mmCIF file of C-alpha atoms in Angstrom:
data_model
loop_
_atom_site.group_PDB
_atom_site.id
_atom_site.type_symbol
_atom_site.label_atom_id
_atom_site.label_comp_id
_atom_site.label_asym_id
_atom_site.label_seq_id
_atom_site.Cartn_x
_atom_site.Cartn_y
_atom_site.Cartn_z
ATOM 1 C CA MET A 913 20.245 22.280 -13.070
ATOM 2 C CA TRP A 914 23.067 19.765 -13.189
ATOM 3 C CA GLY A 915 25.318 18.510 -10.413
ATOM 4 C CA ALA A 916 28.938 19.458 -10.110
ATOM 5 C CA ASN A 917 30.072 16.137 -11.508
ATOM 6 C CA SER A 918 29.307 16.804 -15.133
ATOM 7 C CA SER A 919 30.574 13.378 -16.246
ATOM 8 C CA SER A 920 27.835 11.669 -14.273
ATOM 9 C CA LEU A 921 25.161 13.999 -15.696
ATOM 10 C CA THR A 922 23.263 13.974 -12.428
ATOM 11 C CA PRO A 923 20.561 16.686 -12.162
ATOM 12 C CA LYS A 924 20.211 18.702 -8.983
ATOM 13 C CA PHE A 925 16.464 18.297 -9.173
ATOM 14 C CA PHE A 926 13.675 16.744 -11.220
ATOM 15 C CA ILE A 927 10.489 18.431 -12.389
ATOM 16 C CA LEU A 928 7.310 16.429 -11.786
ATOM 17 C CA ASN A 929 4.827 17.364 -14.487
ATOM 18 C CA GLY A 930 1.714 16.067 -12.727
ATOM 19 C CA VAL A 931 -0.812 14.578 -15.147
ATOM 20 C CA PRO A 932 0.461 15.310 -18.685
ATOM 21 C CA GLY A 933 -2.246 16.517 -21.031
ATOM 22 C CA LEU A 934 -4.609 17.477 -18.210
ATOM 23 C CA GLU A 935 -2.745 20.448 -16.760
ATOM 24 C CA ALA A 936 -5.807 22.681 -17.103
ATOM 25 C CA ALA A 937 -7.810 20.261 -14.954
ATOM 26 C CA HIS A 938 -5.216 19.853 -12.181
ATOM 27 C CA ILE A 939 -7.360 21.744 -9.650
ATOM 28 C CA TRP A 940 -10.379 19.547 -10.325
ATOM 29 C CA ILE A 941 -8.286 16.370 -10.302
ATOM 30 C CA SER A 942 -6.791 17.366 -6.964
ATOM 31 C CA LEU A 943 -10.131 17.649 -5.134
ATOM 32 C CA PRO A 944 -11.030 13.934 -4.949
ATOM 33 C CA PHE A 945 -7.418 13.082 -4.076
ATOM 34 C CA PHE A 946 -7.460 15.698 -1.301
ATOM 35 C CA PHE A 947 -10.684 14.394 0.242
ATOM 36 C CA MET A 948 -9.513 10.792 -0.078
ATOM 37 C CA TYR A 949 -6.288 11.728 1.706
ATOM 38 C CA ILE A 950 -8.173 13.397 4.568
ATOM 39 C CA ILE A 951 -10.389 10.300 4.930
ATOM 40 C CA ALA A 952 -7.309 8.045 4.800
ATOM 41 C CA VAL A 953 -5.439 9.974 7.511
ATOM 42 C CA LEU A 954 -8.425 10.312 9.842
ATOM 43 C CA GLY A 955 -9.629 6.745 9.267
ATOM 44 C CA ASN A 956 -6.284 5.003 9.707
ATOM 45 C CA CYS A 957 -5.155 7.143 12.633
ATOM 46 C CA GLY A 958 -8.544 6.519 14.208
ATOM 47 C CA LEU A 959 -8.139 2.763 13.778
ATOM 48 C CA ILE A 960 -4.656 2.828 15.298
ATOM 49 C CA TYR A 961 -5.924 4.870 18.262
ATOM 50 C CA LEU A 962 -8.919 2.592 18.770
ATOM 51 C CA ILE A 963 -6.878 -0.614 18.636
ATOM 52 C CA SER A 964 -4.230 0.766 20.990
ATOM 53 C CA HIS A 965 -6.749 1.997 23.593
ATOM 54 C CA GLU A 966 -9.421 -0.721 23.541
ATOM 55 C CA GLU A 967 -8.240 -3.771 25.453
ATOM 56 C CA ALA A 968 -10.825 -5.955 23.704
ATOM 57 C CA LEU A 969 -9.020 -5.258 20.412
ATOM 58 C CA HIS A 970 -5.612 -6.350 21.712
ATOM 59 C CA ARG A 971 -5.621 -9.497 19.580
ATOM 60 C CA PRO A 972 -3.546 -10.689 16.575
ATOM 61 C CA MET A 973 -6.135 -9.800 13.935
ATOM 62 C CA TYR A 974 -6.305 -6.190 15.142
ATOM 63 C CA TYR A 975 -2.559 -5.868 15.651
ATOM 64 C CA PHE A 976 -2.092 -6.748 11.980
ATOM 65 C CA LEU A 977 -4.861 -4.289 11.075
ATOM 66 C CA ALA A 978 -3.062 -1.541 13.035
ATOM 67 C CA LEU A 979 0.145 -2.372 11.157
ATOM 68 C CA LEU A 980 -1.751 -2.167 7.859
ATOM 69 C CA SER A 981 -3.230 1.201 8.880
ATOM 70 C CA PHE A 982 0.185 2.570 9.826
ATOM 71 C CA THR A 983 1.637 1.387 6.510
ATOM 72 C CA ASP A 984 -1.259 2.866 4.545
ATOM 73 C CA VAL A 985 -1.216 6.302 6.153
ATOM 74 C CA THR A 986 2.571 6.525 5.790
ATOM 75 C CA LEU A 987 2.367 5.439 2.152
ATOM 76 C CA CYS A 988 -0.141 8.061 1.065
ATOM 77 C CA THR A 989 1.642 10.759 3.091
ATOM 78 C CA THR A 990 4.843 10.175 1.097
ATOM 79 C CA THR A 991 3.119 11.199 -2.142
ATOM 80 C CA VAL A 992 -0.143 13.110 -1.703
ATOM 81 C CA PRO A 993 1.137 16.346 -0.059
ATOM 82 C CA ASN A 994 3.755 16.729 -2.787
ATOM 83 C CA MET A 995 1.155 15.929 -5.452
ATOM 84 C CA LEU A 996 -1.200 18.591 -4.076
ATOM 85 C CA CYS A 997 1.634 21.139 -4.169
ATOM 86 C CA ILE A 998 2.010 20.358 -7.883
ATOM 87 C CA PHE A 999 -1.719 20.705 -8.543
ATOM 88 C CA TRP A 1000 -2.400 23.780 -6.379
ATOM 89 C CA PHE A 1001 0.803 25.816 -6.370
ATOM 90 C CA ASN A 1002 2.629 24.526 -9.458
ATOM 91 C CA LEU A 1003 5.580 23.534 -7.232
ATOM 92 C CA LYS A 1004 7.010 20.866 -9.494
ATOM 93 C CA GLU A 1005 10.661 20.772 -8.480
ATOM 94 C CA ILE A 1006 11.951 17.945 -6.302
ATOM 95 C CA ASP A 1007 15.567 17.504 -5.237
ATOM 96 C CA PHE A 1008 17.335 14.551 -6.859
ATOM 97 C CA ASN A 1009 18.061 12.818 -3.546
ATOM 98 C CA ALA A 1010 14.576 13.620 -2.243
ATOM 99 C CA CYS A 1011 13.179 11.995 -5.379
ATOM 100 C CA LEU A 1012 15.221 8.858 -4.713
ATOM 101 C CA ALA A 1013 14.041 8.852 -1.090
ATOM 102 C CA GLN A 1014 10.411 9.186 -2.150
ATOM 103 C CA MET A 1015 10.892 6.372 -4.677
ATOM 104 C CA PHE A 1016 12.359 4.131 -1.971
ATOM 105 C CA PHE A 1017 9.540 4.746 0.518
ATOM 106 C CA VAL A 1018 6.790 4.351 -2.077
ATOM 107 C CA HIS A 1019 8.033 0.950 -3.238
ATOM 108 C CA MET A 1020 9.092 -0.240 0.218
ATOM 109 C CA LEU A 1021 5.718 0.643 1.739
ATOM 110 C CA THR A 1022 3.709 -0.898 -1.109
ATOM 111 C CA GLY A 1023 5.749 -4.074 -0.634
ATOM 112 C CA MET A 1024 5.110 -3.934 3.108
ATOM 113 C CA GLU A 1025 1.387 -3.399 2.509
ATOM 114 C CA SER A 1026 1.309 -6.563 0.399
ATOM 115 C CA GLY A 1027 3.241 -8.430 3.097
ATOM 116 C CA VAL A 1028 0.822 -7.346 5.842
ATOM 117 C CA LEU A 1029 -2.134 -8.525 3.758
ATOM 118 C CA MET A 1030 -0.373 -11.883 3.463
ATOM 119 C CA LEU A 1031 0.153 -12.002 7.257
ATOM 120 C CA MET A 1032 -3.529 -11.207 7.764
ATOM 121 C CA ALA A 1033 -4.452 -14.140 5.508
ATOM 122 C CA LEU A 1034 -2.265 -16.425 7.611
ATOM 123 C CA ASP A 1035 -3.952 -15.016 10.723
ATOM 124 C CA ARG A 1036 -7.384 -15.955 9.335
ATOM 125 C CA TYR A 1037 -6.069 -19.412 8.410
ATOM 126 C CA VAL A 1038 -4.869 -20.080 11.981
ATOM 127 C CA ALA A 1039 -8.050 -18.603 13.509
ATOM 128 C CA ILE A 1040 -10.378 -20.802 11.431
ATOM 129 C CA CYS A 1041 -8.348 -23.986 11.021
ATOM 130 C CA TYR A 1042 -6.748 -24.057 14.499
ATOM 131 C CA PRO A 1043 -9.120 -22.016 16.721
ATOM 132 C CA LEU A 1044 -8.077 -23.702 19.984
ATOM 133 C CA ARG A 1045 -4.392 -22.970 19.333
ATOM 134 C CA TYR A 1046 -4.905 -19.481 17.895
ATOM 135 C CA ALA A 1047 -3.692 -17.576 20.968
ATOM 136 C CA THR A 1048 -0.707 -19.871 21.522
ATOM 137 C CA ILE A 1049 0.462 -19.804 17.882
ATOM 138 C CA LEU A 1050 0.080 -16.069 17.239
ATOM 139 C CA THR A 1051 1.678 -14.681 20.382
ATOM 140 C CA ASN A 1052 2.849 -11.069 20.631
ATOM 141 C CA PRO A 1053 6.533 -11.985 19.973
ATOM 142 C CA VAL A 1054 5.513 -13.962 16.866
ATOM 143 C CA ILE A 1055 3.443 -11.028 15.587
ATOM 144 C CA ALA A 1056 6.314 -8.604 16.226
ATOM 145 C CA LYS A 1057 8.815 -10.860 14.435
ATOM 146 C CA ALA A 1058 6.439 -11.315 11.458
ATOM 147 C CA GLY A 1059 5.969 -7.554 11.142
ATOM 148 C CA LEU A 1060 9.714 -6.927 11.415
ATOM 149 C CA ALA A 1061 10.454 -9.585 8.790
ATOM 150 C CA THR A 1062 7.954 -7.969 6.405
ATOM 151 C CA PHE A 1063 9.564 -4.565 6.952
ATOM 152 C CA LEU A 1064 13.123 -5.880 6.456
ATOM 153 C CA ARG A 1065 12.095 -7.759 3.306
ATOM 154 C CA GLY A 1066 10.828 -4.530 1.780
ATOM 155 C CA VAL A 1067 13.893 -2.539 2.815
ATOM 156 C CA MET A 1068 16.419 -5.096 1.536
ATOM 157 C CA LEU A 1069 14.680 -5.615 -1.802
ATOM 158 C CA ILE A 1070 13.975 -1.932 -2.519
ATOM 159 C CA ILE A 1071 17.314 -0.383 -1.469
ATOM 160 C CA PRO A 1072 18.971 -1.503 -4.762
ATOM 161 C CA PHE A 1073 16.404 0.625 -6.646
ATOM 162 C CA THR A 1074 18.070 3.791 -5.365
ATOM 163 C CA PHE A 1075 21.583 2.694 -6.383
ATOM 164 C CA LEU A 1076 20.462 1.391 -9.790
ATOM 165 C CA THR A 1077 18.660 4.671 -10.480
ATOM 166 C CA LYS A 1078 21.426 6.930 -9.153
ATOM 167 C CA ARG A 1079 24.057 5.350 -11.407
ATOM 168 C CA LEU A 1080 22.163 6.291 -14.590
ATOM 169 C CA PRO A 1081 23.134 9.354 -16.671
ATOM 170 C CA TYR A 1082 20.373 11.933 -17.174
ATOM 171 C CA CYS A 1083 21.276 13.792 -20.355
ATOM 172 C CA ARG A 1084 17.724 13.960 -21.775
ATOM 173 C CA GLY A 1085 16.570 16.481 -19.206
ATOM 174 C CA ASN A 1086 14.925 16.279 -15.834
ATOM 175 C CA PHE A 1087 11.192 16.245 -16.627
ATOM 176 C CA ILE A 1088 9.267 13.305 -15.141
ATOM 177 C CA PRO A 1089 5.718 12.869 -16.514
ATOM 178 C CA HIS A 1090 4.295 11.800 -13.163
ATOM 179 C CA THR A 1091 3.027 13.151 -9.825
ATOM 180 C CA TYR A 1092 5.640 11.299 -7.754
ATOM 181 C CA CYS A 1093 8.977 9.576 -8.238
ATOM 182 C CA ASP A 1094 8.237 6.065 -9.437
ATOM 183 C CA HIS A 1095 11.179 3.757 -10.147
ATOM 184 C CA MET A 1096 10.594 3.164 -13.849
ATOM 185 C CA SER A 1097 9.305 6.692 -14.503
ATOM 186 C CA VAL A 1098 12.609 8.091 -13.199
ATOM 187 C CA ALA A 1099 14.698 5.442 -14.999
ATOM 188 C CA LYS A 1100 13.025 6.216 -18.333
ATOM 189 C CA VAL A 1101 14.174 9.852 -18.094
ATOM 190 C CA SER A 1102 17.740 8.566 -18.290
ATOM 191 C CA CYS A 1103 19.662 8.436 -21.549
ATOM 192 C CA GLY A 1104 21.510 5.325 -20.351
ATOM 193 C CA ASN A 1105 20.628 1.644 -20.483
ATOM 194 C CA PHE A 1106 18.029 0.981 -17.787
ATOM 195 C CA LYS A 1107 17.461 -2.673 -18.731
ATOM 196 C CA VAL A 1108 18.944 -3.778 -15.397
ATOM 197 C CA ASN A 1109 16.422 -1.560 -13.608
ATOM 198 C CA ALA A 1110 13.544 -3.113 -15.535
ATOM 199 C CA ILE A 1111 14.729 -6.675 -14.910
ATOM 200 C CA TYR A 1112 15.346 -6.081 -11.206
ATOM 201 C CA GLY A 1113 11.968 -4.338 -10.859
ATOM 202 C CA LEU A 1114 10.284 -7.394 -12.384
ATOM 203 C CA MET A 1115 12.214 -9.687 -10.032
ATOM 204 C CA VAL A 1116 11.106 -7.662 -6.994
ATOM 205 C CA ALA A 1117 7.501 -7.752 -8.195
ATOM 206 C CA LEU A 1118 7.740 -11.541 -8.435
ATOM 207 C CA LEU A 1119 9.501 -11.941 -5.078
ATOM 208 C CA ILE A 1120 7.014 -9.755 -3.233
ATOM 209 C CA GLY A 1121 3.737 -9.698 -5.146
ATOM 210 C CA VAL A 1122 3.615 -13.218 -6.540
ATOM 211 C CA PHE A 1123 4.918 -14.777 -3.309
ATOM 212 C CA ASP A 1124 2.339 -12.925 -1.205
ATOM 213 C CA ILE A 1125 -0.512 -13.743 -3.577
ATOM 214 C CA CYS A 1126 0.464 -17.423 -3.559
ATOM 215 C CA CYS A 1127 0.487 -17.439 0.259
ATOM 216 C CA ILE A 1128 -2.888 -15.663 0.355
ATOM 217 C CA SER A 1129 -4.368 -18.083 -2.189
ATOM 218 C CA LEU A 1130 -3.044 -21.101 -0.301
ATOM 219 C CA SER A 1131 -4.394 -19.753 3.000
ATOM 220 C CA TYR A 1132 -7.867 -19.211 1.585
ATOM 221 C CA THR A 1133 -7.842 -22.600 -0.120
ATOM 222 C CA MET A 1134 -7.227 -24.212 3.283
ATOM 223 C CA ILE A 1135 -9.820 -21.912 4.889
ATOM 224 C CA LEU A 1136 -12.406 -22.839 2.268
ATOM 225 C CA ARG A 1137 -11.768 -26.540 2.844
ATOM 226 C CA ALA A 1138 -12.151 -26.099 6.605
ATOM 227 C CA VAL A 1139 -15.333 -24.020 6.286
ATOM 228 C CA VAL A 1140 -16.980 -26.416 3.832
ATOM 229 C CA SER A 1141 -16.296 -29.330 6.194
ATOM 230 C CA LEU A 1142 -18.318 -27.678 8.992
ATOM 231 C CA SER A 1143 -21.654 -29.370 9.573
ATOM 232 C CA SER A 1144 -23.652 -26.275 10.546
ATOM 233 C CA ALA A 1145 -24.614 -23.662 7.974
ATOM 234 C CA ASP A 1146 -24.517 -20.984 10.681
ATOM 235 C CA ALA A 1147 -20.980 -22.037 11.657
ATOM 236 C CA ARG A 1148 -19.885 -21.868 8.008
ATOM 237 C CA GLN A 1149 -21.378 -18.402 7.589
ATOM 238 C CA LYS A 1150 -19.838 -17.141 10.832
ATOM 239 C CA ALA A 1151 -16.394 -18.542 9.974
ATOM 240 C CA PHE A 1152 -16.326 -17.068 6.489
ATOM 241 C CA SER A 1153 -17.807 -13.725 7.603
ATOM 242 C CA THR A 1154 -14.615 -13.069 9.591
ATOM 243 C CA CYS A 1155 -12.734 -13.040 6.260
ATOM 244 C CA THR A 1156 -14.930 -10.685 4.245
ATOM 245 C CA SER A 1157 -13.158 -7.486 5.337
ATOM 246 C CA HIS A 1158 -9.776 -8.962 4.463
ATOM 247 C CA ILE A 1159 -10.993 -10.189 1.062
ATOM 248 C CA CYS A 1160 -12.293 -6.672 0.312
ATOM 249 C CA ALA A 1161 -8.904 -5.212 1.311
ATOM 250 C CA ILE A 1162 -7.134 -7.672 -1.023
ATOM 251 C CA VAL A 1163 -9.344 -6.711 -3.963
ATOM 252 C CA ILE A 1164 -8.982 -2.963 -3.268
ATOM 253 C CA THR A 1165 -5.181 -3.294 -3.115
ATOM 254 C CA TYR A 1166 -4.323 -5.764 -5.860
ATOM 255 C CA VAL A 1167 -6.732 -4.760 -8.669
ATOM 256 C CA PRO A 1168 -5.211 -1.263 -9.213
ATOM 257 C CA ALA A 1169 -1.757 -2.740 -8.510
ATOM 258 C CA PHE A 1170 -2.097 -5.288 -11.307
ATOM 259 C CA PHE A 1171 -3.516 -2.678 -13.665
ATOM 260 C CA THR A 1172 -0.613 -0.333 -12.957
ATOM 261 C CA PHE A 1173 2.010 -3.074 -13.257
ATOM 262 C CA PHE A 1174 0.802 -4.644 -16.504
ATOM 263 C CA THR A 1175 -0.165 -1.452 -18.336
ATOM 264 C CA HIS A 1176 3.162 0.150 -17.363
ATOM 265 C CA ARG A 1177 5.067 -2.722 -18.933
ATOM 266 C CA PHE A 1178 2.767 -4.104 -21.631
ATOM 267 C CA GLY A 1179 0.134 -1.410 -22.217
ATOM 268 C CA GLY A 1180 2.474 0.564 -24.403
ATOM 269 C CA HIS A 1181 0.679 3.240 -26.364
ATOM 270 C CA THR A 1182 -2.765 1.599 -26.197
ATOM 271 C CA ILE A 1183 -3.729 3.328 -22.935
ATOM 272 C CA PRO A 1184 -3.416 7.157 -22.620
ATOM 273 C CA HIS A 1185 -0.588 8.240 -20.359
ATOM 274 C CA HIS A 1186 -2.853 10.315 -18.129
ATOM 275 C CA ILE A 1187 -4.858 7.162 -17.354
ATOM 276 C CA HIS A 1188 -1.610 5.487 -16.216
ATOM 277 C CA ILE A 1189 -0.867 8.405 -13.893
ATOM 278 C CA ILE A 1190 -4.363 8.632 -12.393
ATOM 279 C CA VAL A 1191 -4.571 4.861 -11.756
ATOM 280 C CA ALA A 1192 -1.042 4.881 -10.285
ATOM 281 C CA ASN A 1193 -2.185 7.523 -7.789
ATOM 282 C CA LEU A 1194 -5.355 5.581 -7.020
ATOM 283 C CA TYR A 1195 -3.183 2.522 -6.416
ATOM 284 C CA LEU A 1196 -1.439 4.412 -3.597
ATOM 285 C CA LEU A 1197 -4.508 6.238 -2.248
ATOM 286 C CA LEU A 1198 -7.496 3.921 -2.687
ATOM 287 C CA PRO A 1199 -6.461 1.185 -0.176
ATOM 288 C CA PRO A 1200 -5.622 3.682 2.626
ATOM 289 C CA THR A 1201 -8.961 5.399 2.024
ATOM 290 C CA MET A 1202 -11.158 2.321 1.772
ATOM 291 C CA ASN A 1203 -9.594 -0.080 4.303
ATOM 292 C CA PRO A 1204 -10.745 1.837 7.428
ATOM 293 C CA ILE A 1205 -14.244 2.141 5.923
ATOM 294 C CA VAL A 1206 -14.411 -1.559 5.020
ATOM 295 C CA TYR A 1207 -13.183 -2.716 8.427
ATOM 296 C CA GLY A 1208 -15.374 -0.179 10.220
ATOM 297 C CA VAL A 1209 -18.484 -1.393 8.407
ATOM 298 C CA LYS A 1210 -17.732 -5.118 8.329
ATOM 299 C CA THR A 1211 -16.112 -5.691 11.744
ATOM 300 C CA LYS A 1212 -18.550 -5.653 14.656
ATOM 301 C CA GLN A 1213 -15.957 -5.042 17.379
ATOM 302 C CA ILE A 1214 -14.569 -1.984 15.571
ATOM 303 C CA ARG A 1215 -18.092 -0.610 15.102
ATOM 304 C CA GLU A 1216 -18.721 -1.083 18.820
ATOM 305 C CA GLY A 1217 -15.432 0.640 19.629
ATOM 306 C CA VAL A 1218 -16.308 3.627 17.445
ATOM 307 C CA ILE A 1219 -19.745 3.911 19.075
ATOM 308 C CA LYS A 1220 -18.168 3.712 22.529
ATOM 309 C CA PHE A 1221 -15.650 6.432 21.611
ATOM 310 C CA LEU A 1222 -18.226 8.758 20.054
ATOM 311 C CA LEU A 1223 -21.073 8.320 22.539
ATOM 312 C CA GLY A 1224 -19.155 7.394 25.655
ATOM 313 C CA ASP A 1225 -21.446 4.391 26.156
ATOM 314 C CA LYS A 1226 -20.255 1.219 27.775
ATOM 315 C CA VAL A 1227 -20.390 -1.256 24.940
ATOM 316 C CA VAL A 1228 -19.979 -4.972 25.572
ATOM 317 C CA PHE A 1229 -17.503 -6.323 23.045
ATOM 318 C CA THR A 1230 -18.234 -9.666 21.440
ATOM 319 C CA GLN A 1231 -15.353 -12.084 21.047
ATOM 320 C CA ASP A 1232 -14.827 -13.516 17.569
ATOM 321 C CA ASN A 1233 -11.644 -14.920 16.122
#
């Protein structure tokens, strides 16, 4: 079980226990996660295909949506197949380095998801507050650079997680009471001092989550001011209706994220551990599942694109910022 370097007490593999206390119900727990994963993969891949093939959707708002879809489907794919193997086949072992890799991708992609939501808020701000300059401000090179910056921010901030976790001694065993390798869940298995891990994890949460939420809040404050200043009620409704899908995506993403973050650090023993695990999985799976549905229902051009793809009809796309 242990690596060749006995002084470092590094295990060859960890054992992911799934949902502690609910082992008998693993099959039943797996079913909604399985169907949500199928919906997430089909929905997000469908969105990416639609945006890439429909010329009418080759606009900044939809480019950011395609980036969000790619991030979402990659995020849930890093955890759900392994989780289903635990639930269905009792395959609980995961190689130590594979665990660190999964941990890196989970946290990097959740950080990137938050960053893309922030970019989408800025997109709505430019579209509503500067409609005549929208196409000249958000050019393809600007969008590409913004996406790359969001990706690099996640990579640079999350890479230290792997080194901080790898340096810890694991003399208490190799059982992780979780369905995937989360940073603090792995660190808590260690018999060493993981205070640095906890402090750095909090710093990353502030640098990514709080910064993005502040940018989103500021963007919507400016949007609200611009919408309220419009003289026509129809114009106000039309302007704000372009934001409803994004607001839904923000709520779907950040509510389980905040619950997971605060209960993990401050919930202590007041909330059952299996609730922590289930909500942590919903945090990774709910946004990828719901975002394609929300945007498909709320966004007229995407609805028209889906109808055109399914029925082969020639649909006239309406142009809205």
